[in-house]
Short mmCIF file of C-alpha atoms in Angstrom, two decimals:
data_model
loop_
_atom_site.label_atom_id
_atom_site.label_comp_id
_atom_site.label_asym_id
_atom_site.label_seq_id
_atom_site.Cartn_x
_atom_site.Cartn_y
_atom_site.Cartn_z
CA MET I 85 -119.13 3.76 25.11
CA SER I 86 -115.55 4.08 24.08
CA GLU I 87 -114.81 2.38 27.15
CA SER I 88 -117.09 -0.58 26.44
CA ASN I 89 -115.44 -0.33 23.06
CA ASN I 90 -111.87 -0.52 24.37
CA ASN I 91 -113.07 -3.46 27.08
CA ALA I 92 -114.61 -5.46 23.87
CA ASN I 93 -110.78 -4.53 21.78
CA THR I 94 -109.05 -5.68 24.53
CA GLU I 95 -110.92 -9.16 25.46
CA LYS I 96 -110.66 -10.13 21.46
CA TRP I 97 -106.67 -9.12 21.47
CA VAL I 98 -105.71 -11.16 24.06
CA PRO I 99 -107.20 -14.90 22.45
CA VAL I 100 -105.69 -14.00 19.19
CA ALA I 101 -101.79 -12.60 20.93
CA MET I 102 -102.67 -15.64 22.88
CA LEU I 103 -102.94 -17.73 18.98
CA VAL I 104 -99.88 -16.29 17.40
CA ILE I 105 -97.93 -17.17 20.17
CA ALA I 106 -99.39 -20.64 20.10
CA VAL I 107 -98.34 -21.11 16.50
CA GLY I 108 -95.11 -19.33 16.79
CA VAL I 109 -94.15 -21.94 18.91
CA GLY I 110 -95.59 -24.55 16.88
CA LEU I 111 -93.66 -22.87 13.62
CA ILE I 112 -89.96 -23.06 16.38
CA LEU I 113 -90.37 -26.94 17.45
CA TYR I 114 -90.99 -27.86 13.30
CA PHE I 115 -88.16 -26.10 11.82
CA LYS I 116 -85.84 -26.59 15.01
CA GLY I 117 -86.63 -30.58 14.15
CA GLY I 118 -85.76 -33.43 16.55
CA ASP I 119 -87.67 -36.04 17.98
CA PRO I 120 -91.64 -35.32 16.81
CA THR I 121 -93.11 -36.83 19.95
CA ALA I 122 -90.97 -34.90 22.43
CA ASN I 123 -91.87 -31.68 20.20
CA LEU I 124 -95.71 -32.58 20.49
CA ARG I 125 -95.54 -32.58 23.88
CA ILE I 126 -93.77 -29.49 24.36
CA LEU I 127 -96.49 -27.86 22.50
CA ALA I 128 -99.01 -29.44 23.92
CA GLY I 129 -97.51 -27.95 26.97
CA TYR I 130 -96.73 -24.77 25.50
CA ILE I 131 -100.60 -24.60 24.15
CA ALA I 132 -101.97 -25.69 27.98
CA LEU I 133 -99.93 -22.84 29.44
CA ILE I 134 -101.40 -20.43 27.09
CA MET I 135 -104.77 -21.45 27.35
CA VAL I 136 -104.78 -20.82 31.40
CA PHE I 137 -102.81 -17.68 31.16
CA ALA I 138 -105.09 -16.61 28.82
CA PHE I 139 -108.30 -17.36 31.16
CA GLY I 140 -106.50 -16.11 33.71
CA LEU I 141 -105.18 -13.14 32.18
CA LEU I 142 -109.06 -12.08 31.01
CA THR I 143 -110.18 -12.58 34.33
CA LEU I 144 -108.03 -10.40 36.08
CA TYR I 145 -108.88 -7.98 33.09
CA ALA I 146 -112.24 -8.33 33.93
CA LEU I 147 -112.11 -8.02 37.86
CA ALA I 148 -109.28 -4.70 37.37
CA THR I 149 -111.93 -2.99 35.13
CA GLY I 150 -115.07 -3.42 37.55
CA LYS I 151 -116.84 -5.95 34.97
CA ILE I 152 -116.26 -8.42 37.59
CA ASP I 153 -117.88 -6.74 40.40
CA LEU I 154 -115.83 -7.62 43.37
CA THR I 155 -118.17 -5.45 45.89
CA TYR I 156 -119.14 -8.11 47.67
CA LEU I 157 -116.72 -10.16 48.25
CA VAL I 158 -116.58 -10.60 51.31
CA SER I 159 -119.95 -8.88 52.75
CA GLU I 160 -123.08 -10.69 53.97
CA LYS I 161 -126.44 -9.96 52.17
CA ASP I 162 -126.90 -6.73 54.54
CA GLY I 163 -123.78 -5.03 53.25
CA GLN I 164 -121.65 -5.62 56.61
CA ALA I 165 -118.07 -7.26 56.01
CA SER I 166 -117.89 -10.97 57.26
CA MET I 167 -115.04 -12.20 59.21
CA SER I 168 -115.14 -15.82 58.58
CA ARG I 169 -114.83 -14.54 54.68
CA PHE I 170 -112.47 -12.45 54.74
CA GLN I 171 -110.09 -15.04 56.50
CA LEU I 172 -110.73 -17.83 53.36
CA LEU I 173 -109.25 -14.65 51.42
CA ILE I 174 -106.58 -13.86 53.36
CA PHE I 175 -105.39 -17.53 53.86
CA THR I 176 -106.23 -18.60 50.24
CA PHE I 177 -104.04 -15.74 49.29
CA VAL I 178 -101.25 -16.89 51.24
CA ILE I 179 -101.21 -20.54 50.58
CA ALA I 180 -101.59 -19.62 46.48
CA LEU I 181 -98.44 -17.34 46.87
CA SER I 182 -96.27 -19.98 49.01
CA ILE I 183 -96.91 -22.32 46.66
CA VAL I 184 -95.69 -19.80 43.76
CA LEU I 185 -92.57 -19.30 45.80
CA MET I 186 -91.65 -22.80 46.24
CA VAL I 187 -91.96 -23.05 42.35
CA VAL I 188 -90.52 -20.25 40.70
CA SER I 189 -87.31 -20.84 43.59
CA SER I 190 -86.73 -24.60 42.79
CA PRO I 191 -84.24 -25.18 40.50
CA THR I 192 -86.42 -27.69 38.64
CA PRO I 193 -89.35 -26.13 39.23
CA LYS I 194 -91.69 -29.00 40.06
CA PHE I 195 -95.12 -28.56 42.44
CA PRO I 196 -94.62 -28.76 45.88
CA ALA I 197 -96.24 -31.30 48.32
CA ILE I 198 -98.94 -29.73 50.44
CA PRO I 199 -98.69 -31.27 54.52
CA ASN I 200 -101.66 -32.40 56.26
CA GLU I 201 -101.70 -29.14 58.24
CA VAL I 202 -102.25 -26.58 55.48
CA LEU I 203 -105.21 -28.68 54.20
CA ILE I 204 -106.81 -28.54 58.02
CA LEU I 205 -106.19 -24.78 58.03
CA LEU I 206 -108.00 -24.03 54.96
CA GLY I 207 -110.63 -26.67 56.24
CA LEU I 208 -110.78 -25.07 59.56
CA SER I 209 -111.47 -21.92 57.70
CA ALA I 210 -113.63 -23.02 55.40
CA SER I 211 -115.61 -25.03 57.60
CA THR I 212 -115.90 -21.68 59.91
CA TYR I 213 -117.83 -19.69 57.10
CA ALA I 214 -120.07 -22.88 56.27
CA VAL I 215 -120.87 -23.03 60.39
CA SER I 216 -121.31 -18.93 59.97
CA LYS I 217 -123.51 -19.06 57.41
CA GLY I 218 -125.86 -22.02 58.91
CA ILE I 219 -125.94 -20.11 61.98
CA GLN I 220 -127.27 -16.70 59.91
CA LYS I 221 -129.64 -19.14 57.89
CA GLY I 222 -131.09 -21.15 61.31
CA ALA I 223 -131.68 -17.13 62.52
CA GLU I 224 -133.44 -16.34 59.67
CA THR I 225 -135.85 -19.21 59.35
CA ASP I 226 -136.80 -18.67 62.97
CA GLN I 227 -137.75 -15.32 62.86
CA ALA I 228 -139.65 -16.12 59.71
CA VAL I 229 -141.51 -19.12 61.61
CA ASN I 230 -142.28 -16.93 64.59
CA LYS I 231 -143.43 -14.23 62.28
CA ALA I 232 -145.70 -17.06 60.08
CA ALA I 233 -147.00 -18.53 63.46
CA ALA I 234 -147.71 -14.70 64.94
CA ASP I 235 -149.85 -14.32 61.81
CA LEU I 236 -151.33 -17.41 61.70
CA ASN I 237 -152.84 -16.49 65.68
CA ALA I 238 -153.74 -13.06 64.45
CA ASN I 239 -155.72 -14.67 61.86
CA GLN I 240 -157.32 -17.22 63.98
CA GLN I 241 -158.01 -14.52 66.38
CA ALA I 242 -159.68 -11.94 64.27
CA ALA I 243 -162.15 -15.39 62.75
CA ASN I 244 -163.02 -15.96 66.46
CA GLN I 245 -164.07 -12.52 66.84
CA GLN I 246 -165.90 -12.47 63.76
CA ALA I 247 -167.21 -15.60 64.97
CA ALA I 248 -168.31 -14.04 67.68
CA ASN I 249 -169.85 -10.80 66.37
CA ASN I 250 -171.87 -12.93 63.64
CA LEU I 251 -173.15 -14.79 66.93
CA ALA I 252 -174.06 -11.98 68.65
CA LYS I 253 -176.17 -10.34 65.97
CA GLY I 254 -177.84 -13.75 65.37
CA GLN I 255 -179.08 -13.70 68.36
CA GLY I 256 -180.28 -10.06 69.03
CA ALA I 257 -182.22 -10.69 65.66
CA GLY I 258 -183.95 -13.90 67.40
CA GLN I 259 -185.27 -11.99 70.00
CA MET P 267 -88.84 -28.64 28.61
CA LEU P 268 -87.01 -26.44 31.52
CA LEU P 269 -87.92 -23.22 30.09
CA LEU P 270 -91.36 -24.59 29.66
CA ARG P 271 -91.65 -25.31 33.33
CA GLN P 272 -90.15 -22.16 34.28
CA LEU P 273 -92.76 -19.94 31.96
CA THR P 274 -95.44 -21.76 33.74
CA GLY P 275 -94.00 -21.23 37.40
CA TYR P 276 -93.47 -17.22 36.30
CA CYS P 277 -96.41 -17.12 34.62
CA ALA P 278 -98.43 -18.85 38.02
CA GLU P 279 -96.87 -16.24 39.75
CA GLY P 280 -97.60 -13.28 37.56
CA LEU P 281 -101.37 -14.22 37.93
CA VAL P 282 -101.49 -14.37 41.51
CA ILE P 283 -99.79 -11.61 42.24
CA GLY P 284 -101.86 -10.35 39.85
CA PHE P 285 -104.78 -11.04 41.60
CA ALA P 286 -103.42 -9.99 45.07
CA VAL P 287 -102.95 -6.29 43.90
CA VAL P 288 -106.24 -6.01 42.31
CA ILE P 289 -108.17 -7.09 45.80
CA LEU P 290 -105.77 -5.41 47.95
CA TRP P 291 -105.85 -2.11 45.68
CA LYS P 292 -110.11 -3.01 45.74
CA VAL P 293 -109.91 -2.93 49.34
CA LEU P 294 -107.57 0.08 50.22
CA THR P 295 -109.76 2.45 47.44
CA GLY P 296 -112.93 1.25 49.07
CA THR P 297 -114.63 -0.87 45.90
CA ILE P 298 -114.26 -3.99 48.46
CA SER P 299 -116.66 -2.78 51.21
CA LEU P 300 -114.67 -3.66 54.56
CA ASP P 301 -117.46 -1.61 56.41
CA GLY P 302 -118.48 -3.62 59.71
CA LEU P 303 -115.97 -5.80 59.68
CA LEU P 304 -114.79 -5.04 63.42
CA ASP P 305 -118.73 -4.73 64.54
CA SER P 306 -121.16 -7.21 65.66
CA SER P 307 -124.62 -6.47 64.97
CA ASP P 308 -126.83 -7.34 67.91
CA GLY P 309 -130.42 -7.17 67.09
CA GLY P 310 -130.08 -4.25 64.46
CA LYS P 311 -127.71 -2.03 66.19
CA ARG P 312 -123.89 -2.48 65.15
CA SER P 313 -121.31 -1.97 68.21
CA SER P 314 -117.31 -2.83 67.63
CA SER P 315 -116.64 -6.57 68.60
CA PRO P 316 -113.48 -7.38 70.72
CA VAL P 317 -114.44 -11.24 69.35
CA ARG P 318 -113.85 -10.34 65.73
CA MET P 319 -111.14 -7.97 66.74
CA GLN P 320 -109.11 -11.28 67.95
CA PHE P 321 -110.46 -13.64 65.00
CA LEU P 322 -108.66 -11.03 63.20
CA LEU P 323 -105.81 -10.71 65.05
CA PHE P 324 -105.09 -14.23 65.22
CA THR P 325 -105.58 -14.74 61.49
CA LEU P 326 -103.30 -12.16 60.56
CA VAL P 327 -100.37 -13.24 63.05
CA ALA P 328 -100.92 -16.97 61.26
CA ALA P 329 -101.27 -16.21 57.48
CA GLY P 330 -97.86 -14.01 58.48
CA GLN P 331 -96.30 -16.68 60.52
CA TYR P 332 -96.64 -18.80 57.56
CA LEU P 333 -95.79 -16.50 54.65
CA VAL P 334 -92.26 -15.98 56.90
CA ALA P 335 -91.82 -19.97 56.64
CA ALA P 336 -92.23 -20.27 53.08
CA TRP P 337 -90.20 -17.07 52.60
CA LYS P 338 -87.44 -18.44 54.57
CA ASN P 339 -86.94 -22.20 53.14
CA PRO P 340 -88.56 -21.72 49.89
CA THR P 341 -86.45 -24.22 48.06
CA THR P 342 -87.69 -27.53 49.83
CA ASP P 343 -90.03 -29.87 48.09
CA SER P 344 -92.74 -29.62 50.18
CA LEU P 345 -95.03 -26.34 51.86
CA PRO P 346 -93.77 -25.48 54.99
CA PRO P 347 -95.76 -27.37 57.30
CA VAL P 348 -97.87 -25.35 60.04
CA PRO P 349 -97.28 -25.51 63.45
CA GLN P 350 -99.88 -27.63 66.13
CA GLN P 351 -99.66 -24.82 68.33
CA VAL P 352 -100.81 -22.14 65.71
CA LEU P 353 -103.67 -24.84 64.29
CA ALA P 354 -104.89 -24.76 67.81
CA MET P 355 -105.01 -21.27 68.32
CA VAL P 356 -106.44 -20.56 64.87
CA ALA P 357 -109.27 -23.28 65.58
CA GLY P 358 -109.64 -21.74 69.33
CA SER P 359 -110.09 -18.10 67.46
CA GLN P 360 -112.81 -19.29 65.59
CA ALA P 361 -114.82 -20.93 68.48
CA ILE P 362 -114.86 -18.06 69.87
CA TYR P 363 -115.79 -16.06 67.17
CA LEU P 364 -118.87 -18.78 66.02
CA GLY P 365 -119.69 -19.01 69.68
CA GLY P 366 -120.11 -14.94 70.18
CA LYS P 367 -121.63 -14.92 66.42
CA ALA P 368 -124.68 -17.72 68.03
CA LEU P 369 -124.81 -15.80 71.00
CA SER P 370 -125.26 -12.55 69.31
CA THR P 371 -127.99 -14.26 66.90
CA TYR P 372 -130.03 -16.46 68.75
CA LEU P 373 -130.07 -14.62 72.03
CA PRO P 374 -132.35 -11.70 70.90
CA LEU P 375 -134.53 -14.34 69.48
CA LEU P 376 -134.91 -16.13 72.55
CA ARG P 377 -135.73 -13.19 74.66
CA LYS P 378 -138.09 -11.78 72.46
CA PRO P 379 -141.92 -13.19 73.46
CA ASN P 380 -144.06 -14.84 70.70
#
């Protein structure tokens, strides 16, 4: 009970803290003076940053506390870990960390260009996952079709047997 | 404006590292299950799979190579390119994995009498 109260308090305090920071930045820019248009652009930038960071922080908090369940992040329905999901996870983090490293290390931070080979690498990984899912679903569909055909066959045989029994009974009664 | 850019970079860095740490921590503590990562299931029976092992190794090698390349030269305007050989290696490894998965999935179905 107290743990859920703590979680609820944290979820309430993060947006409030971010709002206070945004108002603080706005006041600093207002009293600093200068070109109002430029100040407005800077304020919009700070508000966008604060919003995205708050969303990220809340998501991270929910992941860390288990509110967002990650148990089956790399697992299939049967509980076995999937190699293609694991690979996609690794490549996603490697590319994300590389981008962040370059943005932070640059003297004038800006988003780096992404070469085609990197997109191909991520695309290969994602398509492996998709094809792997396709193979799995195809096999499940084949199994379901085979089972339905076997059931139909068994029903047909039972109906034939019933008809033969009825015919035999009718012939016996006639004699 | 430069302060805003730097702050954005640091926030992004914090979040990405935070996500990576949380996921790594959950993998290490077993909350994210890696059970059967290197096993193939053949008709409901699990056995260790060399195909999955090579897939994992090539993935780790390609990821490590890329991280080292990004670490060595982080001040350029573009992410480091992935060498064609590495792309071919990853694609080949994935093709082997998918071929193995298709075989292990469909062979039991083909063998089973209707």
